[in-house]
């Protein structure tokens, strides 16, 4: 009984911290740099949202598999409908992968508030970022195809939510932390804190499921995770440490010529 009460208390604390970070993320939208990234994110989201079904219509609409016109029409409609569902399932991850390639305009002004307490940034090579984004999209594609098997059942929405919760929690923690911590260390930290990570992934997946809000969900999620990680021990895993804090401010070391 005591153990159950302790677990409930931990989960309540996680939810409370999540909501605090979420409200802080919404407040960050007023920052000029974040506001500009917000506009880019909305435009990108609209392009992604309509491109996949549009391409499917062009491809399948021109394919004739039977000589009977109405059968071709039904097949094309089903193909486009399936593509639209797949686009809905893939939208959160594709958006996250794209935004992750240019996260600096969002994260830099937010992390500037506690920059003195964080280790220095380690530039992530563009090739590494591209490979990471491509890997995420491929995994998401495979899992989304699996989720479509449950499309005609009552648990399809739940399956899609669980899949996106896992993928989004994984990607946003990696996106934010890898700016200062090696990827392998981030992976190990994420596994040790999988419960807290999945809780936040679940909330992020909900943001992506709400129409209109899903267009700016990547920005909100990145800001929310940034606020959260700044309070954790993940940055202790960095290969370079933050400057020592003294009464007169951070010790930036002895200037060199």
Coordinates of N, CA and C in Angstrom, one line a residue:
X1 N 0.8 -1.2 0.0 CA 0.0 0.0 0.0 C 0.9 1.3 0.0
X2 N 1.9 1.2 0.9 CA 2.8 2.4 0.9 C 3.5 2.6 -0.4
X3 N 3.9 1.5 -1.0 CA 4.6 1.6 -2.3 C 3.7 2.1 -3.4
X4 N 2.4 1.7 -3.4 CA 1.5 2.2 -4.3 C 1.2 3.7 -4.1
X5 N 1.2 4.2 -2.9 CA 1.0 5.6 -2.6 C 2.2 6.4 -3.0
X6 N 3.4 5.8 -2.8 CA 4.6 6.5 -3.3 C 4.6 6.7 -4.8
X7 N 4.2 5.6 -5.5 CA 4.2 5.7 -7.0 C 3.2 6.7 -7.4
X8 N 2.0 6.8 -6.8 CA 1.0 7.8 -7.1 C 1.6 9.2 -6.9
X9 N 2.3 9.3 -5.8 CA 2.9 10.6 -5.5 C 3.9 11.1 -6.6
X10 N 4.7 10.1 -7.0 CA 5.7 10.4 -8.1 C 5.0 10.8 -9.4
X11 N 4.0 10.0 -9.7 CA 3.3 10.3 -11.0 C 2.6 11.7 -10.9
X12 N 2.1 12.0 -9.8 CA 1.4 13.3 -9.6 C 2.4 14.4 -9.7
X13 N 3.6 14.2 -9.2 CA 4.7 15.2 -9.3 C 5.1 15.4 -10.7
X14 N 5.2 14.3 -11.5 CA 5.6 14.4 -12.9 C 4.6 15.2 -13.7
X15 N 3.3 14.9 -13.4 CA 2.2 15.6 -14.2 C 2.3 17.1 -13.8
X16 N 2.5 17.4 -12.5 CA 2.5 18.8 -12.1 C 3.7 19.5 -12.8
X17 N 4.9 18.9 -12.8 CA 6.0 19.5 -13.5 C 5.8 19.7 -15.0
X18 N 5.1 18.7 -15.6 CA 4.8 18.7 -17.0 C 4.0 20.0 -17.4
X19 N 2.9 20.2 -16.6 CA 2.0 21.3 -16.8 C 2.7 22.6 -16.6
X20 N 3.6 22.7 -15.6 CA 4.4 23.9 -15.4 C 5.3 24.2 -16.6
X21 N 5.9 23.2 -17.1 CA 6.8 23.4 -18.3 C 5.9 23.7 -19.5
X22 N 4.7 23.1 -19.6 CA 3.9 23.5 -20.8 C 3.5 24.9 -20.8
X23 N 3.1 25.4 -19.6 CA 2.7 26.8 -19.5 C 3.9 27.7 -19.8
X24 N 5.1 27.4 -19.3 CA 6.3 28.1 -19.6 C 6.5 28.2 -21.1
X25 N 6.3 27.0 -21.8 CA 6.5 26.9 -23.2 C 5.6 27.9 -24.0
X26 N 4.3 27.9 -23.6 CA 3.4 28.8 -24.2 C 3.8 30.3 -24.0
X27 N 4.3 30.6 -22.8 CA 4.8 32.0 -22.5 C 6.0 32.3 -23.4
X28 N 6.8 31.3 -23.8 CA 8.0 31.5 -24.7 C 7.6 32.0 -26.1
X29 N 6.3 31.7 -26.5 CA 5.9 32.0 -27.8 C 5.9 33.6 -28.1
X30 N 6.0 34.3 -27.0 CA 6.0 35.8 -27.1 C 7.4 36.3 -27.5
X31 N 8.4 35.5 -27.4 CA 9.8 35.9 -27.7 C 9.9 36.1 -29.2
X32 N 10.5 37.2 -29.7 CA 10.6 37.5 -31.1 C 11.2 36.4 -31.9
X33 N 12.3 35.8 -31.5 CA 12.9 34.7 -32.2 C 12.0 33.5 -32.4
X34 N 11.4 33.1 -31.3 CA 10.5 32.0 -31.3 C 9.2 32.3 -32.1
X35 N 8.8 33.5 -32.2 CA 7.6 33.9 -33.0 C 7.9 33.7 -34.5
X36 N 9.1 34.0 -34.9 CA 9.5 33.8 -36.3 C 9.6 32.3 -36.6
X37 N 10.1 31.6 -35.7 CA 10.2 30.1 -36.0 C 8.8 29.5 -36.0
X38 N 7.9 30.1 -35.3 CA 6.5 29.7 -35.2 C 5.8 29.8 -36.6
X39 N 6.1 30.9 -37.2 CA 5.5 31.2 -38.6 C 6.1 30.1 -39.6
X40 N 7.4 29.9 -39.5 CA 8.0 28.9 -40.4 C 7.4 27.5 -40.1
X41 N 7.2 27.2 -38.9 CA 6.6 25.9 -38.5 C 5.2 25.7 -39.0
X42 N 4.4 26.8 -39.0 CA 3.0 26.7 -39.5 C 3.0 26.4 -41.0
X43 N 3.8 27.2 -41.7 CA 3.9 27.0 -43.2 C 4.4 25.6 -43.5
X44 N 5.4 25.1 -42.8 CA 6.0 23.8 -43.0 C 4.9 22.7 -42.7
X45 N 4.2 22.9 -41.6 CA 3.1 22.0 -41.3 C 2.0 21.9 -42.3
X46 N 1.6 23.0 -42.9 CA 0.6 22.9 -43.9 C 1.1 22.2 -45.2
X47 N 2.3 22.5 -45.5 CA 2.9 21.8 -46.7 C 3.0 20.3 -46.5
X48 N 3.4 19.9 -45.3 CA 3.5 18.4 -45.0 C 2.2 17.8 -44.9
X49 N 1.2 18.5 -44.4 CA -0.1 17.9 -44.2 C -0.8 17.7 -45.5
X50 N -0.6 18.5 -46.5 CA -1.3 18.3 -47.7 C -0.5 17.7 -48.9
X51 N 0.8 17.6 -48.7 CA 1.6 17.0 -49.7 C 1.4 15.5 -49.9
X52 N 1.4 14.8 -48.9 CA 1.3 13.3 -49.0 C 0.0 12.9 -49.6
X53 N -1.2 13.3 -49.2 CA -2.4 13.0 -49.9 C -2.5 13.5 -51.3
X54 N -1.9 14.7 -51.5 CA -1.9 15.2 -52.9 C -1.1 14.3 -53.8
X55 N 0.1 13.9 -53.4 CA 0.9 13.0 -54.2 C 0.2 11.7 -54.5
X56 N -0.5 11.2 -53.4 CA -1.2 9.9 -53.6 C -2.3 10.1 -54.6
X57 N -3.0 11.2 -54.6 CA -4.0 11.4 -55.6 C -3.5 11.4 -57.0
X58 N -2.3 12.1 -57.2 CA -1.7 12.2 -58.6 C -1.2 10.8 -59.0
X59 N -0.7 10.0 -58.1 CA -0.1 8.7 -58.5 C -1.2 7.7 -58.7
X60 N -2.1 7.5 -57.7 CA -3.1 6.5 -57.8 C -4.2 6.8 -58.8
X61 N -4.4 8.1 -58.9 CA -5.5 8.6 -59.9 C -5.2 8.3 -61.3
X62 N -3.9 8.1 -61.6 CA -3.5 7.9 -63.0 C -3.2 6.4 -63.3
X63 N -3.4 5.5 -62.3 CA -3.2 4.1 -62.4 C -4.5 3.4 -62.7
X64 N -4.6 2.6 -63.7 CA -5.8 1.8 -64.0 C -5.4 0.3 -63.9
X65 N -6.0 -0.3 -62.9 CA -5.7 -1.7 -62.7 C -6.8 -2.6 -63.3
X66 N -7.9 -2.1 -63.5 CA -9.0 -2.9 -64.1 C -9.6 -2.1 -65.3
X67 N -10.3 -2.8 -66.1 CA -10.9 -2.1 -67.3 C -12.3 -1.5 -66.9
X68 N -12.8 -1.8 -65.7 CA -14.0 -1.3 -65.2 C -13.8 0.0 -64.5
X69 N -14.3 1.1 -65.0 CA -14.0 2.4 -64.4 C -14.3 2.6 -63.0
X70 N -15.5 2.1 -62.6 CA -15.9 2.3 -61.2 C -15.0 1.6 -60.2
X71 N -14.5 0.4 -60.6 CA -13.6 -0.3 -59.7 C -12.3 0.4 -59.5
X72 N -11.8 1.0 -60.7 CA -10.6 1.8 -60.6 C -10.8 3.0 -59.6
X73 N -12.0 3.6 -59.7 CA -12.3 4.8 -58.9 C -12.3 4.4 -57.4
X74 N -12.9 3.2 -57.1 CA -13.0 2.8 -55.7 C -11.6 2.5 -55.2
X75 N -10.7 1.9 -56.0 CA -9.4 1.5 -55.6 C -8.6 2.8 -55.4
X76 N -8.7 3.8 -56.3 CA -8.0 5.1 -56.1 C -8.5 5.8 -54.9
X77 N -9.8 5.8 -54.6 CA -10.3 6.5 -53.4 C -9.8 5.8 -52.2
X78 N -9.8 4.5 -52.1 CA -9.2 3.8 -51.0 C -7.7 4.1 -50.8
X79 N -7.0 4.1 -51.9 CA -5.6 4.4 -51.8 C -5.3 5.8 -51.2
X80 N -6.1 6.7 -51.8 CA -5.9 8.1 -51.3 C -6.3 8.2 -49.8
X81 N -7.4 7.6 -49.5 CA -7.9 7.6 -48.1 C -6.9 7.0 -47.2
X82 N -6.3 5.9 -47.6 CA -5.2 5.3 -46.8 C -4.0 6.2 -46.6
X83 N -3.7 6.8 -47.7 CA -2.5 7.8 -47.7 C -2.8 8.9 -46.8
X84 N -4.1 9.4 -46.7 CA -4.4 10.5 -45.8 C -4.3 10.1 -44.4
X85 N -4.7 8.8 -44.1 CA -4.6 8.3 -42.7 C -3.1 8.2 -42.4
X86 N -2.3 7.7 -43.3 CA -0.9 7.5 -43.1 C -0.2 8.9 -42.9
X87 N -0.7 9.9 -43.6 CA -0.2 11.2 -43.4 C -0.5 11.8 -42.0
X88 N -1.7 11.5 -41.6 CA -2.1 11.9 -40.2 C -1.2 11.2 -39.2
X89 N -0.9 9.9 -39.4 CA -0.1 9.2 -38.4 C 1.4 9.7 -38.4
X90 N 1.9 10.0 -39.7 CA 3.3 10.4 -39.8 C 3.5 11.9 -39.5
X91 N 2.4 12.7 -39.6 CA 2.6 14.2 -39.5 C 3.4 14.6 -38.3
X92 N 3.1 14.1 -37.0 CA 3.9 14.6 -35.9 C 5.4 14.3 -36.0
X93 N 5.7 13.1 -36.5 CA 7.1 12.7 -36.5 C 7.9 13.4 -37.7
X94 N 7.2 13.6 -38.8 CA 7.8 14.3 -40.0 C 8.1 15.7 -39.6
X95 N 7.1 16.4 -38.9 CA 7.2 17.7 -38.5 C 8.4 17.9 -37.5
X96 N 8.5 17.0 -36.6 CA 9.5 17.0 -35.6 C 10.9 16.8 -36.2
X97 N 11.0 15.9 -37.2 CA 12.3 15.7 -37.8 C 12.7 17.0 -38.6
X98 N 11.8 17.6 -39.2 CA 12.1 18.8 -40.0 C 12.5 20.0 -39.1
X99 N 11.7 20.2 -38.0 CA 12.0 21.3 -37.1 C 13.3 21.0 -36.3
X100 N 13.6 19.7 -36.1 CA 14.8 19.4 -35.4 C 16.1 19.8 -36.1
X101 N 16.0 19.9 -37.4 CA 17.2 20.3 -38.2 C 17.5 21.8 -38.0
X102 N 16.5 22.5 -37.5 CA 16.8 24.0 -37.3 C 16.2 24.4 -36.0
X103 N 16.6 23.8 -34.9 CA 16.0 24.0 -33.6 C 16.6 25.2 -32.9
X104 N 17.7 25.7 -33.3 CA 18.4 26.8 -32.6 C 17.6 28.0 -32.4
X105 N 16.8 28.5 -33.4 CA 16.1 29.8 -33.2 C 15.1 29.6 -32.0
X106 N 14.6 28.4 -31.7 CA 13.7 28.2 -30.6 C 14.4 28.0 -29.3
X107 N 15.5 27.2 -29.3 CA 16.1 26.8 -28.1 C 17.1 27.8 -27.6
X108 N 17.8 28.5 -28.5 CA 18.8 29.5 -28.0 C 18.3 30.6 -27.1
X109 N 17.2 31.3 -27.5 CA 16.7 32.3 -26.6 C 16.1 31.8 -25.3
X110 N 15.6 30.6 -25.3 CA 15.0 30.0 -24.1 C 16.2 29.6 -23.1
X111 N 17.2 28.9 -23.7 CA 18.3 28.4 -22.8 C 19.2 29.6 -22.4
X112 N 19.1 30.7 -23.0 CA 19.9 31.9 -22.6 C 19.6 32.3 -21.2
X113 N 18.3 32.0 -20.7 CA 17.9 32.4 -19.4 C 18.7 31.6 -18.3
X114 N 19.2 30.4 -18.6 CA 20.0 29.6 -17.6 C 21.3 29.1 -18.3
X115 N 21.8 29.8 -19.3 CA 23.0 29.4 -20.0 C 24.2 29.3 -19.1
X116 N 24.3 30.1 -18.1 CA 25.5 30.0 -17.2 C 25.6 28.7 -16.4
X117 N 24.4 28.0 -16.3 CA 24.4 26.8 -15.5 C 24.5 25.6 -16.4
X118 N 24.6 25.8 -17.7 CA 24.6 24.7 -18.6 C 26.0 24.5 -19.2
X119 N 26.4 23.3 -19.6 CA 27.6 23.1 -20.3 C 27.6 23.7 -21.7
X120 N 28.8 24.0 -22.3 CA 28.8 24.7 -23.6 C 28.1 23.8 -24.6
X121 N 27.6 24.5 -25.7 CA 27.0 23.8 -26.8 C 28.1 23.0 -27.6
X122 N 27.7 21.9 -28.1 CA 28.6 21.1 -28.9 C 27.9 21.0 -30.3
X123 N 28.5 21.7 -31.3 CA 27.8 21.7 -32.6 C 27.5 20.2 -33.1
X124 N 26.3 20.0 -33.6 CA 25.9 18.7 -34.1 C 26.1 18.8 -35.6
X125 N 27.0 17.9 -36.2 CA 27.2 17.9 -37.7 C 25.9 17.7 -38.4
X126 N 25.7 18.4 -39.5 CA 24.5 18.4 -40.3 C 24.2 17.0 -40.8
X127 N 25.3 16.2 -41.1 CA 25.1 14.8 -41.6 C 24.5 14.0 -40.4
X128 N 25.0 14.2 -39.2 CA 24.4 13.4 -38.1 C 23.0 13.8 -37.9
X129 N 22.6 15.1 -38.0 CA 21.2 15.5 -37.8 C 20.4 14.9 -38.9
X130 N 20.9 14.9 -40.1 CA 20.1 14.3 -41.3 C 19.8 12.8 -41.1
X131 N 20.9 12.1 -40.7 CA 20.8 10.7 -40.5 C 19.8 10.4 -39.4
X132 N 19.9 11.2 -38.3 CA 18.9 11.0 -37.2 C 17.5 11.2 -37.6
X133 N 17.3 12.3 -38.4 CA 15.9 12.6 -38.8 C 15.4 11.6 -39.8
X134 N 16.3 11.1 -40.7 CA 15.8 10.1 -41.6 C 15.5 8.8 -40.9
X135 N 16.3 8.4 -39.9 CA 16.1 7.2 -39.2 C 14.7 7.3 -38.4
X136 N 14.5 8.5 -37.9 CA 13.2 8.7 -37.2 C 12.0 8.5 -38.1
X137 N 12.1 9.1 -39.3 CA 11.0 9.0 -40.3 C 10.8 7.5 -40.7
X138 N 11.9 6.8 -41.0 CA 11.8 5.4 -41.4 C 11.1 4.5 -40.3
X139 N 11.5 4.7 -39.1 CA 10.9 4.0 -38.0 C 9.5 4.3 -37.8
X140 N 9.2 5.6 -37.9 CA 7.8 6.1 -37.8 C 6.9 5.5 -38.9
X141 N 7.5 5.5 -40.2 CA 6.8 4.9 -41.3 C 6.4 3.4 -41.0
X142 N 7.4 2.7 -40.5 CA 7.1 1.2 -40.3 C 6.1 1.1 -39.2
X143 N 6.2 1.8 -38.1 CA 5.3 1.7 -37.0 C 3.9 2.2 -37.4
X144 N 3.8 3.2 -38.3 CA 2.5 3.7 -38.7 C 1.8 2.7 -39.6
X145 N 2.6 2.0 -40.4 CA 2.0 0.9 -41.2 C 1.4 -0.1 -40.3
X146 N 2.1 -0.4 -39.2 CA 1.6 -1.4 -38.2 C 0.4 -0.9 -37.6
X147 N 0.3 0.4 -37.3 CA -0.9 1.0 -36.6 C -2.1 0.9 -37.6
X148 N -1.8 1.0 -38.9 CA -3.0 1.0 -39.8 C -3.6 -0.4 -39.8
X149 N -3.0 -1.4 -39.3 CA -3.6 -2.7 -39.2 C -4.8 -2.7 -38.3
X150 N -4.8 -1.7 -37.3 CA -5.8 -1.6 -36.4 C -6.8 -0.5 -36.7
X151 N -6.8 -0.1 -38.0 CA -7.6 1.1 -38.4 C -9.1 0.8 -38.3
X152 N -9.5 -0.4 -38.5 CA -10.9 -0.7 -38.4 C -11.3 -1.2 -37.1
X153 N -10.4 -1.2 -36.1 CA -10.8 -1.6 -34.7 C -10.9 -0.4 -33.8
X154 N -11.4 -0.6 -32.6 CA -11.6 0.5 -31.7 C -10.4 1.0 -31.0
X155 N -9.3 0.3 -31.2 CA -8.0 0.7 -30.5 C -7.0 1.4 -31.4
X156 N -7.4 1.7 -32.6 CA -6.5 2.3 -33.6 C -5.9 3.6 -33.1
X157 N -6.8 4.5 -32.5 CA -6.4 5.8 -32.0 C -5.4 5.6 -30.9
X158 N -5.7 4.6 -30.0 CA -4.8 4.4 -28.8 C -3.4 3.9 -29.3
X159 N -3.4 3.0 -30.3 CA -2.2 2.4 -30.8 C -1.3 3.6 -31.4
X160 N -2.0 4.4 -32.2 CA -1.3 5.5 -32.8 C -0.7 6.5 -31.8
X161 N -1.5 6.7 -30.7 CA -1.0 7.6 -29.6 C 0.2 7.0 -28.9
X162 N 0.1 5.7 -28.6 CA 1.3 5.1 -27.9 C 2.5 5.2 -28.8
X163 N 2.4 4.9 -30.1 CA 3.5 4.9 -31.0 C 4.1 6.3 -31.1
X164 N 3.3 7.3 -31.2 CA 3.8 8.7 -31.3 C 4.3 9.2 -30.0
X165 N 3.8 8.7 -28.9 CA 4.3 9.1 -27.5 C 5.7 8.6 -27.4
X166 N 6.0 7.4 -27.8 CA 7.4 6.8 -27.8 C 8.3 7.6 -28.7
X167 N 7.9 7.7 -30.0 CA 8.8 8.4 -30.9 C 9.1 9.8 -30.6
X168 N 8.0 10.6 -30.2 CA 8.2 12.0 -30.0 C 9.0 12.2 -28.7
X169 N 8.7 11.4 -27.6 CA 9.5 11.6 -26.4 C 11.0 11.4 -26.7
X170 N 11.3 10.3 -27.5 CA 12.6 10.0 -27.8 C 13.3 11.1 -28.6
X171 N 12.6 11.6 -29.6 CA 13.2 12.6 -30.5 C 13.4 14.0 -29.8
X172 N 12.4 14.4 -29.1 CA 12.6 15.8 -28.5 C 13.6 15.8 -27.4
X173 N 13.7 14.7 -26.6 CA 14.8 14.7 -25.6 C 16.2 14.7 -26.3
X174 N 16.3 13.9 -27.3 CA 17.6 13.8 -28.1 C 17.9 15.2 -28.8
X175 N 16.9 15.8 -29.4 CA 17.0 17.0 -30.1 C 17.6 18.1 -29.1
X176 N 17.0 18.2 -27.9 CA 17.4 19.3 -27.0 C 18.8 18.9 -26.3
X177 N 18.9 17.7 -25.8 CA 20.1 17.4 -25.0 C 21.3 17.2 -25.9
X178 N 21.2 16.8 -27.1 CA 22.4 16.5 -27.9 C 23.1 17.8 -28.3
X179 N 22.5 18.9 -28.0 CA 23.2 20.2 -28.2 C 24.4 20.4 -27.3
X180 N 24.4 19.6 -26.2 CA 25.4 19.8 -25.1 C 25.9 18.4 -24.6
X181 N 25.2 17.3 -24.9 CA 25.6 16.0 -24.3 C 25.8 15.0 -25.5
X182 N 26.8 14.1 -25.4 CA 27.0 13.1 -26.5 C 25.7 12.2 -26.6
X183 N 25.5 11.8 -27.8 CA 24.3 11.0 -28.1 C 24.2 9.8 -27.3
X184 N 25.3 9.0 -27.1 CA 25.2 7.8 -26.4 C 24.8 8.0 -24.9
X185 N 25.3 9.1 -24.3 CA 25.0 9.4 -23.0 C 23.5 9.8 -22.9
X186 N 23.0 10.5 -23.9 CA 21.6 10.9 -23.9 C 20.7 9.7 -24.0
X187 N 21.1 8.7 -24.8 CA 20.3 7.4 -24.9 C 20.3 6.7 -23.6
X188 N 21.4 6.6 -22.9 CA 21.5 6.0 -21.6 C 20.6 6.7 -20.5
X189 N 20.7 8.0 -20.5 CA 19.9 8.8 -19.6 C 18.4 8.6 -19.9
X190 N 18.0 8.6 -21.1 CA 16.6 8.4 -21.5 C 16.1 7.0 -21.0
X191 N 16.9 6.0 -21.2 CA 16.5 4.7 -20.7 C 16.3 4.6 -19.2
X192 N 17.2 5.3 -18.5 CA 17.1 5.4 -17.0 C 15.8 6.1 -16.5
X193 N 15.4 7.1 -17.3 CA 14.2 7.9 -16.9 C 13.0 7.7 -17.9
X194 N 12.9 6.5 -18.3 CA 11.9 6.2 -19.4 C 10.4 6.6 -18.9
X195 N 10.1 6.4 -17.6 CA 8.8 6.8 -17.2 C 8.5 8.3 -17.4
X196 N 9.4 9.1 -16.9 CA 9.2 10.5 -17.0 C 9.2 11.0 -18.5
X197 N 10.1 10.3 -19.3 CA 10.2 10.6 -20.7 C 8.9 10.3 -21.4
X198 N 8.3 9.1 -21.1 CA 7.1 8.7 -21.8 C 5.9 9.5 -21.4
X199 N 5.8 10.0 -20.1 CA 4.8 10.9 -19.7 C 4.8 12.1 -20.6
X200 N 5.9 12.7 -20.8 CA 6.0 13.9 -21.6 C 5.7 13.6 -23.1
X201 N 6.1 12.4 -23.6 CA 5.8 12.0 -24.9 C 4.3 11.9 -25.1
X202 N 3.6 11.4 -24.1 CA 2.1 11.3 -24.2 C 1.5 12.7 -24.3
X203 N 2.0 13.6 -23.5 CA 1.5 15.0 -23.6 C 1.7 15.6 -25.0
X204 N 3.0 15.4 -25.5 CA 3.3 16.0 -26.8 C 2.4 15.4 -27.9
X205 N 2.2 14.0 -27.8 CA 1.3 13.4 -28.8 C -0.1 14.0 -28.7
X206 N -0.6 14.3 -27.6 CA -1.9 15.0 -27.5 C -1.9 16.3 -28.2
X207 N -0.8 17.1 -28.0 CA -0.7 18.4 -28.6 C -0.8 18.2 -30.2
X208 N -0.1 17.2 -30.7 CA -0.1 17.0 -32.1 C -1.5 16.5 -32.6
X209 N -2.3 16.0 -31.7 CA -3.6 15.4 -32.1 C -4.7 16.5 -32.2
X210 N -4.4 17.7 -31.7 CA -5.4 18.8 -31.6 C -5.3 19.7 -32.9
X211 N -6.3 19.7 -33.7 CA -6.2 20.5 -34.9 C -5.8 22.0 -34.7
X212 N -5.1 22.6 -35.6 CA -4.5 23.9 -35.5 C -3.4 24.0 -34.5
X213 N -3.6 23.5 -33.3 CA -2.5 23.5 -32.3 C -1.4 22.6 -32.8
X214 N -1.7 21.5 -33.6 CA -0.7 20.6 -34.0 C 0.3 21.3 -35.0
X215 N 0.0 22.4 -35.6 CA 0.9 23.1 -36.5 C 2.0 23.8 -35.7
X216 N 1.8 24.1 -34.4 CA 2.9 24.8 -33.6 C 3.3 23.8 -32.5
X217 N 2.8 22.6 -32.5 CA 3.2 21.7 -31.5 C 4.7 21.4 -31.4
X218 N 5.5 21.3 -32.5 CA 6.9 21.1 -32.4 C 7.6 22.2 -31.6
X219 N 7.2 23.5 -31.8 CA 7.8 24.6 -31.1 C 7.5 24.5 -29.6
X220 N 6.3 24.2 -29.2 CA 5.8 24.1 -27.8 C 6.6 22.9 -27.2
X221 N 6.6 21.8 -27.9 CA 7.3 20.6 -27.3 C 8.8 20.9 -27.1
X222 N 9.5 21.5 -28.0 CA 10.9 21.7 -27.9 C 11.1 22.6 -26.6
X223 N 10.3 23.7 -26.5 CA 10.5 24.6 -25.4 C 10.2 23.9 -24.1
X224 N 9.1 23.1 -24.0 CA 8.7 22.4 -22.8 C 9.8 21.4 -22.4
X225 N 10.4 20.6 -23.3 CA 11.4 19.7 -23.0 C 12.7 20.4 -22.5
X226 N 13.0 21.6 -23.1 CA 14.1 22.4 -22.7 C 14.0 22.8 -21.3
X227 N 12.9 23.3 -20.9 CA 12.6 23.7 -19.5 C 12.8 22.5 -18.6
X228 N 12.3 21.4 -19.0 CA 12.4 20.2 -18.1 C 13.8 19.7 -17.9
X229 N 14.5 19.6 -19.0 CA 15.9 19.1 -18.9 C 16.8 20.0 -18.2
X230 N 16.5 21.3 -18.1 CA 17.4 22.2 -17.4 C 17.4 21.9 -15.9
X231 N 16.3 21.2 -15.4 CA 16.2 20.9 -14.0 C 16.7 19.5 -13.7
X232 N 17.0 18.7 -14.7 CA 17.5 17.3 -14.4 C 19.0 17.2 -14.4
X233 N 19.5 16.0 -14.2 CA 20.9 15.8 -14.1 C 21.5 15.4 -15.5
X234 N 20.8 15.5 -16.6 CA 21.3 15.1 -17.8 C 22.5 15.8 -18.3
X235 N 22.6 17.1 -17.9 CA 23.8 17.9 -18.4 C 25.0 17.6 -17.6
X236 N 24.9 16.8 -16.5 CA 26.1 16.4 -15.8 C 26.9 15.3 -16.6
X237 N 26.2 14.8 -17.7 CA 26.9 13.8 -18.6 C 27.6 14.4 -19.7
X238 N 27.6 15.8 -19.8 CA 28.4 16.5 -20.8 C 29.9 16.3 -20.7
X239 N 30.6 16.2 -21.8 CA 32.0 16.1 -21.7 C 32.7 17.3 -21.3
X240 N 32.1 18.5 -21.5 CA 32.6 19.7 -21.0 C 31.6 20.3 -20.0
X241 N 32.1 20.9 -18.9 CA 31.3 21.3 -17.8 C 31.0 22.8 -17.9
X242 N 29.9 23.2 -17.3 CA 29.6 24.7 -17.3 C 30.6 25.4 -16.4
X243 N 30.7 26.7 -16.6 CA 31.6 27.5 -15.8 C 31.2 27.5 -14.4
X244 N 32.2 27.7 -13.4 CA 31.9 27.7 -12.0 C 31.1 29.0 -11.7
X245 N 30.1 28.8 -10.9 CA 29.3 30.0 -10.4 C 29.8 30.5 -9.1
X246 N 30.2 31.8 -9.1 CA 30.6 32.5 -7.9 C 29.7 33.5 -7.5
X247 N 29.9 34.2 -6.4 CA 29.0 35.3 -5.9 C 29.0 36.4 -6.9
X248 N 30.0 36.6 -7.6 CA 30.1 37.7 -8.6 C 29.6 37.3 -10.0
X249 N 29.2 36.0 -10.1 CA 28.7 35.6 -11.4 C 29.5 34.4 -11.9
X250 N 29.2 33.9 -13.1 CA 30.0 32.7 -13.5 C 31.4 33.0 -13.8
X251 N 32.3 32.0 -13.4 CA 33.7 32.1 -13.6 C 34.0 31.7 -15.0
X252 N 34.3 32.6 -15.9 CA 34.5 32.2 -17.3 C 35.9 31.8 -17.6
X253 N 36.8 31.8 -16.6 CA 38.1 31.3 -16.8 C 39.0 32.5 -17.1
X254 N 40.3 32.2 -17.2 CA 41.3 33.2 -17.5 C 41.3 33.5 -19.0
X255 N 41.2 34.8 -19.4 CA 41.2 35.2 -20.8 C 42.5 34.7 -21.5
X256 N 42.4 34.3 -22.7 CA 43.6 34.0 -23.4 C 43.7 34.9 -24.6
X257 N 44.9 35.0 -25.1 CA 45.2 35.9 -26.2 C 44.6 35.4 -27.5

